[in-house]
């Protein structure tokens, strides 16, 4: 099974983000859950990929030609795909992955994870999407999504389908036993 990892190309302001990233990489490697990620050596992306390799896990990167020097491509990983655009990067990562985990990150992480959530909602895939909620990082986002339900812009099922936890073991267990909700357009 391949798990896409979306996370920051920076480290954040608290050591807990790096420590939790290392732990997540170790736990996924122990379960033989291969990694697909953005191909960078920077920030949490680099930590996750290098820690995964250290524990013998297979790591696939997908990076744009433009970002090879900016994000600094991790040349030590098992396989790398180079693509022309960010949209191609997201599409390739989604194609290669059986599940998705968002760790703390910024706009890029949000864009990637919301893209696969939206695709799941309309039935383009039935793959689990998880948020590793380190240090309560995604608490306000989950609060916002519940408000979207309350305001009538989302169905509760599509918030409930998200796996949200600060425990990577719980996330792994829920990914492995995931049951997708009905597509948005099926009555």
PDB file of C-alpha atoms in Angstrom:
ATOM      1  CA  UNK A   1       0.000   0.000   0.000  1.00  0.00           C
ATOM      2  CA  UNK A   2       1.248   3.501  -0.885  1.00  0.00           C
ATOM      3  CA  UNK A   3       0.465   6.417   1.399  1.00  0.00           C
ATOM      4  CA  UNK A   4       0.778   9.989   0.109  1.00  0.00           C
ATOM      5  CA  UNK A   5       2.284  12.305   2.674  1.00  0.00           C
ATOM      6  CA  UNK A   6       1.505  16.014   2.463  1.00  0.00           C
ATOM      7  CA  UNK A   7       3.553  18.206   4.796  1.00  0.00           C
ATOM      8  CA  UNK A   8       5.558  21.372   5.088  1.00  0.00           C
ATOM      9  CA  UNK A   9       8.776  22.223   3.305  1.00  0.00           C
ATOM     10  CA  UNK A  10       9.673  24.016   6.552  1.00  0.00           C
ATOM     11  CA  UNK A  11       9.982  22.716  10.119  1.00  0.00           C
ATOM     12  CA  UNK A  12       7.496  24.907  11.983  1.00  0.00           C
ATOM     13  CA  UNK A  13       8.275  26.699  15.244  1.00  0.00           C
ATOM     14  CA  UNK A  14       7.997  23.747  17.615  1.00  0.00           C
ATOM     15  CA  UNK A  15      10.282  20.674  17.733  1.00  0.00           C
ATOM     16  CA  UNK A  16       7.180  18.497  18.201  1.00  0.00           C
ATOM     17  CA  UNK A  17       6.463  18.731  14.459  1.00  0.00           C
ATOM     18  CA  UNK A  18       9.810  17.242  13.482  1.00  0.00           C
ATOM     19  CA  UNK A  19       9.642  14.625  16.259  1.00  0.00           C
ATOM     20  CA  UNK A  20       6.115  13.573  15.258  1.00  0.00           C
ATOM     21  CA  UNK A  21       7.134  13.426  11.600  1.00  0.00           C
ATOM     22  CA  UNK A  22       9.984  11.057  12.480  1.00  0.00           C
ATOM     23  CA  UNK A  23       7.611   8.900  14.524  1.00  0.00           C
ATOM     24  CA  UNK A  24       5.046   8.749  11.713  1.00  0.00           C
ATOM     25  CA  UNK A  25       7.724   7.708   9.212  1.00  0.00           C
ATOM     26  CA  UNK A  26       8.936   4.968  11.566  1.00  0.00           C
ATOM     27  CA  UNK A  27       5.408   3.653  12.202  1.00  0.00           C
ATOM     28  CA  UNK A  28       4.500   3.569   8.497  1.00  0.00           C
ATOM     29  CA  UNK A  29       7.785   1.783   7.688  1.00  0.00           C
ATOM     30  CA  UNK A  30       7.083  -0.798  10.415  1.00  0.00           C
ATOM     31  CA  UNK A  31       3.738  -1.543   8.735  1.00  0.00           C
ATOM     32  CA  UNK A  32       5.388  -1.743   5.270  1.00  0.00           C
ATOM     33  CA  UNK A  33       3.281   1.194   4.075  1.00  0.00           C
ATOM     34  CA  UNK A  34       5.290   2.839   1.294  1.00  0.00           C
ATOM     35  CA  UNK A  35       5.551   6.598   0.962  1.00  0.00           C
ATOM     36  CA  UNK A  36       4.645   8.922  -1.907  1.00  0.00           C
ATOM     37  CA  UNK A  37       5.503  12.577  -1.311  1.00  0.00           C
ATOM     38  CA  UNK A  38       6.636  15.791  -2.997  1.00  0.00           C
ATOM     39  CA  UNK A  39      10.252  14.740  -3.561  1.00  0.00           C
ATOM     40  CA  UNK A  40      11.876  17.512  -1.534  1.00  0.00           C
ATOM     41  CA  UNK A  41      14.752  17.439   0.919  1.00  0.00           C
ATOM     42  CA  UNK A  42      13.427  20.556   2.697  1.00  0.00           C
ATOM     43  CA  UNK A  43      11.642  20.779   6.052  1.00  0.00           C
ATOM     44  CA  UNK A  44       9.270  18.073   7.221  1.00  0.00           C
ATOM     45  CA  UNK A  45       9.254  16.620   3.706  1.00  0.00           C
ATOM     46  CA  UNK A  46      12.967  15.857   3.978  1.00  0.00           C
ATOM     47  CA  UNK A  47      12.607  14.541   7.519  1.00  0.00           C
ATOM     48  CA  UNK A  48       9.796  12.182   6.491  1.00  0.00           C
ATOM     49  CA  UNK A  49      11.575  10.852   3.423  1.00  0.00           C
ATOM     50  CA  UNK A  50      14.964  10.372   5.066  1.00  0.00           C
ATOM     51  CA  UNK A  51      13.498   8.789   8.190  1.00  0.00           C
ATOM     52  CA  UNK A  52      11.468   6.420   6.002  1.00  0.00           C
ATOM     53  CA  UNK A  53      14.598   5.393   4.105  1.00  0.00           C
ATOM     54  CA  UNK A  54      16.483   4.906   7.358  1.00  0.00           C
ATOM     55  CA  UNK A  55      13.873   2.294   8.340  1.00  0.00           C
ATOM     56  CA  UNK A  56      14.032   0.536   4.973  1.00  0.00           C
ATOM     57  CA  UNK A  57      10.816   1.931   3.531  1.00  0.00           C
ATOM     58  CA  UNK A  58      10.240   2.521  -0.199  1.00  0.00           C
ATOM     59  CA  UNK A  59       9.906   6.243  -0.911  1.00  0.00           C
ATOM     60  CA  UNK A  60       8.588   7.711  -4.163  1.00  0.00           C
ATOM     61  CA  UNK A  61       8.878  11.424  -4.843  1.00  0.00           C
ATOM     62  CA  UNK A  62       7.003  13.574  -7.337  1.00  0.00           C
ATOM     63  CA  UNK A  63       8.498  16.992  -7.995  1.00  0.00           C
ATOM     64  CA  UNK A  64       8.244  19.624 -10.703  1.00  0.00           C
ATOM     65  CA  UNK A  65      11.315  20.434 -12.787  1.00  0.00           C
ATOM     66  CA  UNK A  66      11.042  24.003 -11.511  1.00  0.00           C
ATOM     67  CA  UNK A  67      11.144  22.919  -7.854  1.00  0.00           C
ATOM     68  CA  UNK A  68      14.122  20.556  -8.223  1.00  0.00           C
ATOM     69  CA  UNK A  69      16.534  23.318  -7.227  1.00  0.00           C
ATOM     70  CA  UNK A  70      14.175  25.486  -5.138  1.00  0.00           C
ATOM     71  CA  UNK A  71      12.850  22.760  -2.835  1.00  0.00           C
ATOM     72  CA  UNK A  72      16.046  20.762  -3.338  1.00  0.00           C
ATOM     73  CA  UNK A  73      15.218  17.327  -4.692  1.00  0.00           C
ATOM     74  CA  UNK A  74      15.998  14.416  -2.385  1.00  0.00           C
ATOM     75  CA  UNK A  75      18.265  12.315  -4.604  1.00  0.00           C
ATOM     76  CA  UNK A  76      18.475   9.488  -2.040  1.00  0.00           C
ATOM     77  CA  UNK A  77      14.872   8.284  -2.385  1.00  0.00           C
ATOM     78  CA  UNK A  78      13.831   5.034  -4.052  1.00  0.00           C
ATOM     79  CA  UNK A  79      12.132   6.567  -7.117  1.00  0.00           C
ATOM     80  CA  UNK A  80      11.504  10.073  -8.403  1.00  0.00           C
ATOM     81  CA  UNK A  81       9.044  11.363 -10.976  1.00  0.00           C
ATOM     82  CA  UNK A  82       9.693  14.778 -12.469  1.00  0.00           C
ATOM     83  CA  UNK A  83       6.725  16.607 -13.952  1.00  0.00           C
ATOM     84  CA  UNK A  84       6.093  19.995 -15.536  1.00  0.00           C
ATOM     85  CA  UNK A  85       3.331  21.475 -13.355  1.00  0.00           C
ATOM     86  CA  UNK A  86       1.958  21.417  -9.827  1.00  0.00           C
ATOM     87  CA  UNK A  87      -1.293  19.969 -11.193  1.00  0.00           C
ATOM     88  CA  UNK A  88       0.661  17.094 -12.740  1.00  0.00           C
ATOM     89  CA  UNK A  89       2.448  16.616  -9.417  1.00  0.00           C
ATOM     90  CA  UNK A  90      -0.858  16.340  -7.532  1.00  0.00           C
ATOM     91  CA  UNK A  91      -2.359  14.045 -10.170  1.00  0.00           C
ATOM     92  CA  UNK A  92       0.657  11.708 -10.130  1.00  0.00           C
ATOM     93  CA  UNK A  93       0.703  11.547  -6.338  1.00  0.00           C
ATOM     94  CA  UNK A  94      -3.019  10.754  -6.259  1.00  0.00           C
ATOM     95  CA  UNK A  95      -2.606   8.104  -8.961  1.00  0.00           C
ATOM     96  CA  UNK A  96       0.262   6.391  -7.096  1.00  0.00           C
ATOM     97  CA  UNK A  97      -1.408   6.477  -3.662  1.00  0.00           C
ATOM     98  CA  UNK A  98      -3.951   4.313  -1.859  1.00  0.00           C
ATOM     99  CA  UNK A  99      -4.434   6.769   1.028  1.00  0.00           C
ATOM    100  CA  UNK A 100      -3.406  10.291   2.050  1.00  0.00           C
ATOM    101  CA  UNK A 101      -2.066  11.781   5.289  1.00  0.00           C
ATOM    102  CA  UNK A 102      -1.653  15.528   5.865  1.00  0.00           C
ATOM    103  CA  UNK A 103       0.882  16.521   8.485  1.00  0.00           C
ATOM    104  CA  UNK A 104       1.348  20.157   9.487  1.00  0.00           C
ATOM    105  CA  UNK A 105       2.174  22.383   6.540  1.00  0.00           C
ATOM    106  CA  UNK A 106       1.141  25.506   4.698  1.00  0.00           C
ATOM    107  CA  UNK A 107      -0.689  26.446   1.499  1.00  0.00           C
ATOM    108  CA  UNK A 108       0.848  23.634  -0.561  1.00  0.00           C
ATOM    109  CA  UNK A 109      -0.203  21.020   1.991  1.00  0.00           C
ATOM    110  CA  UNK A 110      -3.708  22.485   2.199  1.00  0.00           C
ATOM    111  CA  UNK A 111      -4.084  22.579  -1.576  1.00  0.00           C
ATOM    112  CA  UNK A 112      -2.961  18.980  -1.970  1.00  0.00           C
ATOM    113  CA  UNK A 113      -5.136  17.548   0.773  1.00  0.00           C
ATOM    114  CA  UNK A 114      -8.228  19.537  -0.189  1.00  0.00           C
ATOM    115  CA  UNK A 115      -7.821  18.408  -3.779  1.00  0.00           C
ATOM    116  CA  UNK A 116      -8.029  14.722  -2.768  1.00  0.00           C
ATOM    117  CA  UNK A 117     -10.869  15.423  -0.304  1.00  0.00           C
ATOM    118  CA  UNK A 118     -12.868  17.122  -3.049  1.00  0.00           C
ATOM    119  CA  UNK A 119     -12.161  14.226  -5.423  1.00  0.00           C
ATOM    120  CA  UNK A 120     -13.350  11.744  -2.793  1.00  0.00           C
ATOM    121  CA  UNK A 121     -16.536  13.737  -2.179  1.00  0.00           C
ATOM    122  CA  UNK A 122     -17.562  13.607  -5.826  1.00  0.00           C
ATOM    123  CA  UNK A 123     -16.589   9.960  -6.204  1.00  0.00           C
ATOM    124  CA  UNK A 124     -13.383  10.143  -8.250  1.00  0.00           C
ATOM    125  CA  UNK A 125     -11.753   7.878  -5.661  1.00  0.00           C
ATOM    126  CA  UNK A 126     -12.672   6.040  -2.467  1.00  0.00           C
ATOM    127  CA  UNK A 127      -9.327   6.391  -0.698  1.00  0.00           C
ATOM    128  CA  UNK A 128      -8.995   7.475   2.946  1.00  0.00           C
ATOM    129  CA  UNK A 129      -7.768  10.959   3.837  1.00  0.00           C
ATOM    130  CA  UNK A 130      -6.216  11.615   7.243  1.00  0.00           C
ATOM    131  CA  UNK A 131      -4.942  14.592   9.194  1.00  0.00           C
ATOM    132  CA  UNK A 132      -2.106  13.886  11.645  1.00  0.00           C
ATOM    133  CA  UNK A 133      -3.208  16.525  14.135  1.00  0.00           C
ATOM    134  CA  UNK A 134       0.135  17.140  15.837  1.00  0.00           C
ATOM    135  CA  UNK A 135      -0.053  19.693  18.652  1.00  0.00           C
ATOM    136  CA  UNK A 136      -3.683  20.482  17.744  1.00  0.00           C
ATOM    137  CA  UNK A 137      -2.493  21.935  14.430  1.00  0.00           C
ATOM    138  CA  UNK A 138      -5.729  21.093  12.593  1.00  0.00           C
ATOM    139  CA  UNK A 139      -8.210  21.821  15.432  1.00  0.00           C
ATOM    140  CA  UNK A 140      -9.332  25.171  13.989  1.00  0.00           C
ATOM    141  CA  UNK A 141      -9.646  23.677  10.501  1.00  0.00           C
ATOM    142  CA  UNK A 142     -11.919  20.910  11.793  1.00  0.00           C
ATOM    143  CA  UNK A 143     -13.941  23.528  13.659  1.00  0.00           C
ATOM    144  CA  UNK A 144     -14.258  25.489  10.405  1.00  0.00           C
ATOM    145  CA  UNK A 145     -15.361  22.410   8.440  1.00  0.00           C
ATOM    146  CA  UNK A 146     -18.048  21.679  11.049  1.00  0.00           C
ATOM    147  CA  UNK A 147     -19.214  25.271  10.631  1.00  0.00           C
ATOM    148  CA  UNK A 148     -19.443  24.673   6.865  1.00  0.00           C
ATOM    149  CA  UNK A 149     -21.799  21.767   7.650  1.00  0.00           C
ATOM    150  CA  UNK A 150     -23.843  23.935  10.033  1.00  0.00           C
ATOM    151  CA  UNK A 151     -24.131  26.636   7.374  1.00  0.00           C
ATOM    152  CA  UNK A 152     -25.311  24.121   4.750  1.00  0.00           C
ATOM    153  CA  UNK A 153     -22.302  24.156   2.425  1.00  0.00           C
ATOM    154  CA  UNK A 154     -21.081  20.629   3.201  1.00  0.00           C
ATOM    155  CA  UNK A 155     -22.700  17.390   4.148  1.00  0.00           C
ATOM    156  CA  UNK A 156     -21.693  15.973   7.504  1.00  0.00           C
ATOM    157  CA  UNK A 157     -20.684  12.664   5.860  1.00  0.00           C
ATOM    158  CA  UNK A 158     -17.855  14.412   4.030  1.00  0.00           C
ATOM    159  CA  UNK A 159     -16.405  15.827   7.217  1.00  0.00           C
ATOM    160  CA  UNK A 160     -16.969  12.579   9.107  1.00  0.00           C
ATOM    161  CA  UNK A 161     -15.092  10.643   6.393  1.00  0.00           C
ATOM    162  CA  UNK A 162     -11.878  12.433   7.380  1.00  0.00           C
ATOM    163  CA  UNK A 163      -9.560  10.609   9.765  1.00  0.00           C
ATOM    164  CA  UNK A 164      -8.296  13.122  12.317  1.00  0.00           C
ATOM    165  CA  UNK A 165      -6.017  12.139  15.183  1.00  0.00           C
ATOM    166  CA  UNK A 166      -2.828  13.045  17.018  1.00  0.00           C
ATOM    167  CA  UNK A 167      -2.073   9.293  17.283  1.00  0.00           C
ATOM    168  CA  UNK A 168      -0.349   7.870  14.190  1.00  0.00           C
ATOM    169  CA  UNK A 169      -1.206   4.304  15.223  1.00  0.00           C
ATOM    170  CA  UNK A 170      -4.907   5.217  15.224  1.00  0.00           C
ATOM    171  CA  UNK A 171      -4.548   6.833  11.802  1.00  0.00           C
ATOM    172  CA  UNK A 172      -2.878   3.728  10.363  1.00  0.00           C
ATOM    173  CA  UNK A 173      -5.557   1.456  11.825  1.00  0.00           C
ATOM    174  CA  UNK A 174      -8.373   3.619  10.432  1.00  0.00           C
ATOM    175  CA  UNK A 175      -6.728   3.805   7.002  1.00  0.00           C
ATOM    176  CA  UNK A 176      -6.456   0.027   6.858  1.00  0.00           C
ATOM    177  CA  UNK A 177     -10.143  -0.424   7.796  1.00  0.00           C
ATOM    178  CA  UNK A 178     -11.592   2.572   5.917  1.00  0.00           C
ATOM    179  CA  UNK A 179     -15.071   2.486   4.361  1.00  0.00           C
ATOM    180  CA  UNK A 180     -15.833   5.385   2.009  1.00  0.00           C
ATOM    181  CA  UNK A 181     -19.148   7.289   2.140  1.00  0.00           C
ATOM    182  CA  UNK A 182     -21.456   7.401  -0.870  1.00  0.00           C
ATOM    183  CA  UNK A 183     -20.533   9.799  -3.662  1.00  0.00           C
ATOM    184  CA  UNK A 184     -22.058  13.260  -3.332  1.00  0.00           C
ATOM    185  CA  UNK A 185     -24.190  12.828  -6.452  1.00  0.00           C
ATOM    186  CA  UNK A 186     -25.619   9.384  -5.579  1.00  0.00           C
ATOM    187  CA  UNK A 187     -28.997   9.642  -3.889  1.00  0.00           C
TER     188      UNK A 187
END
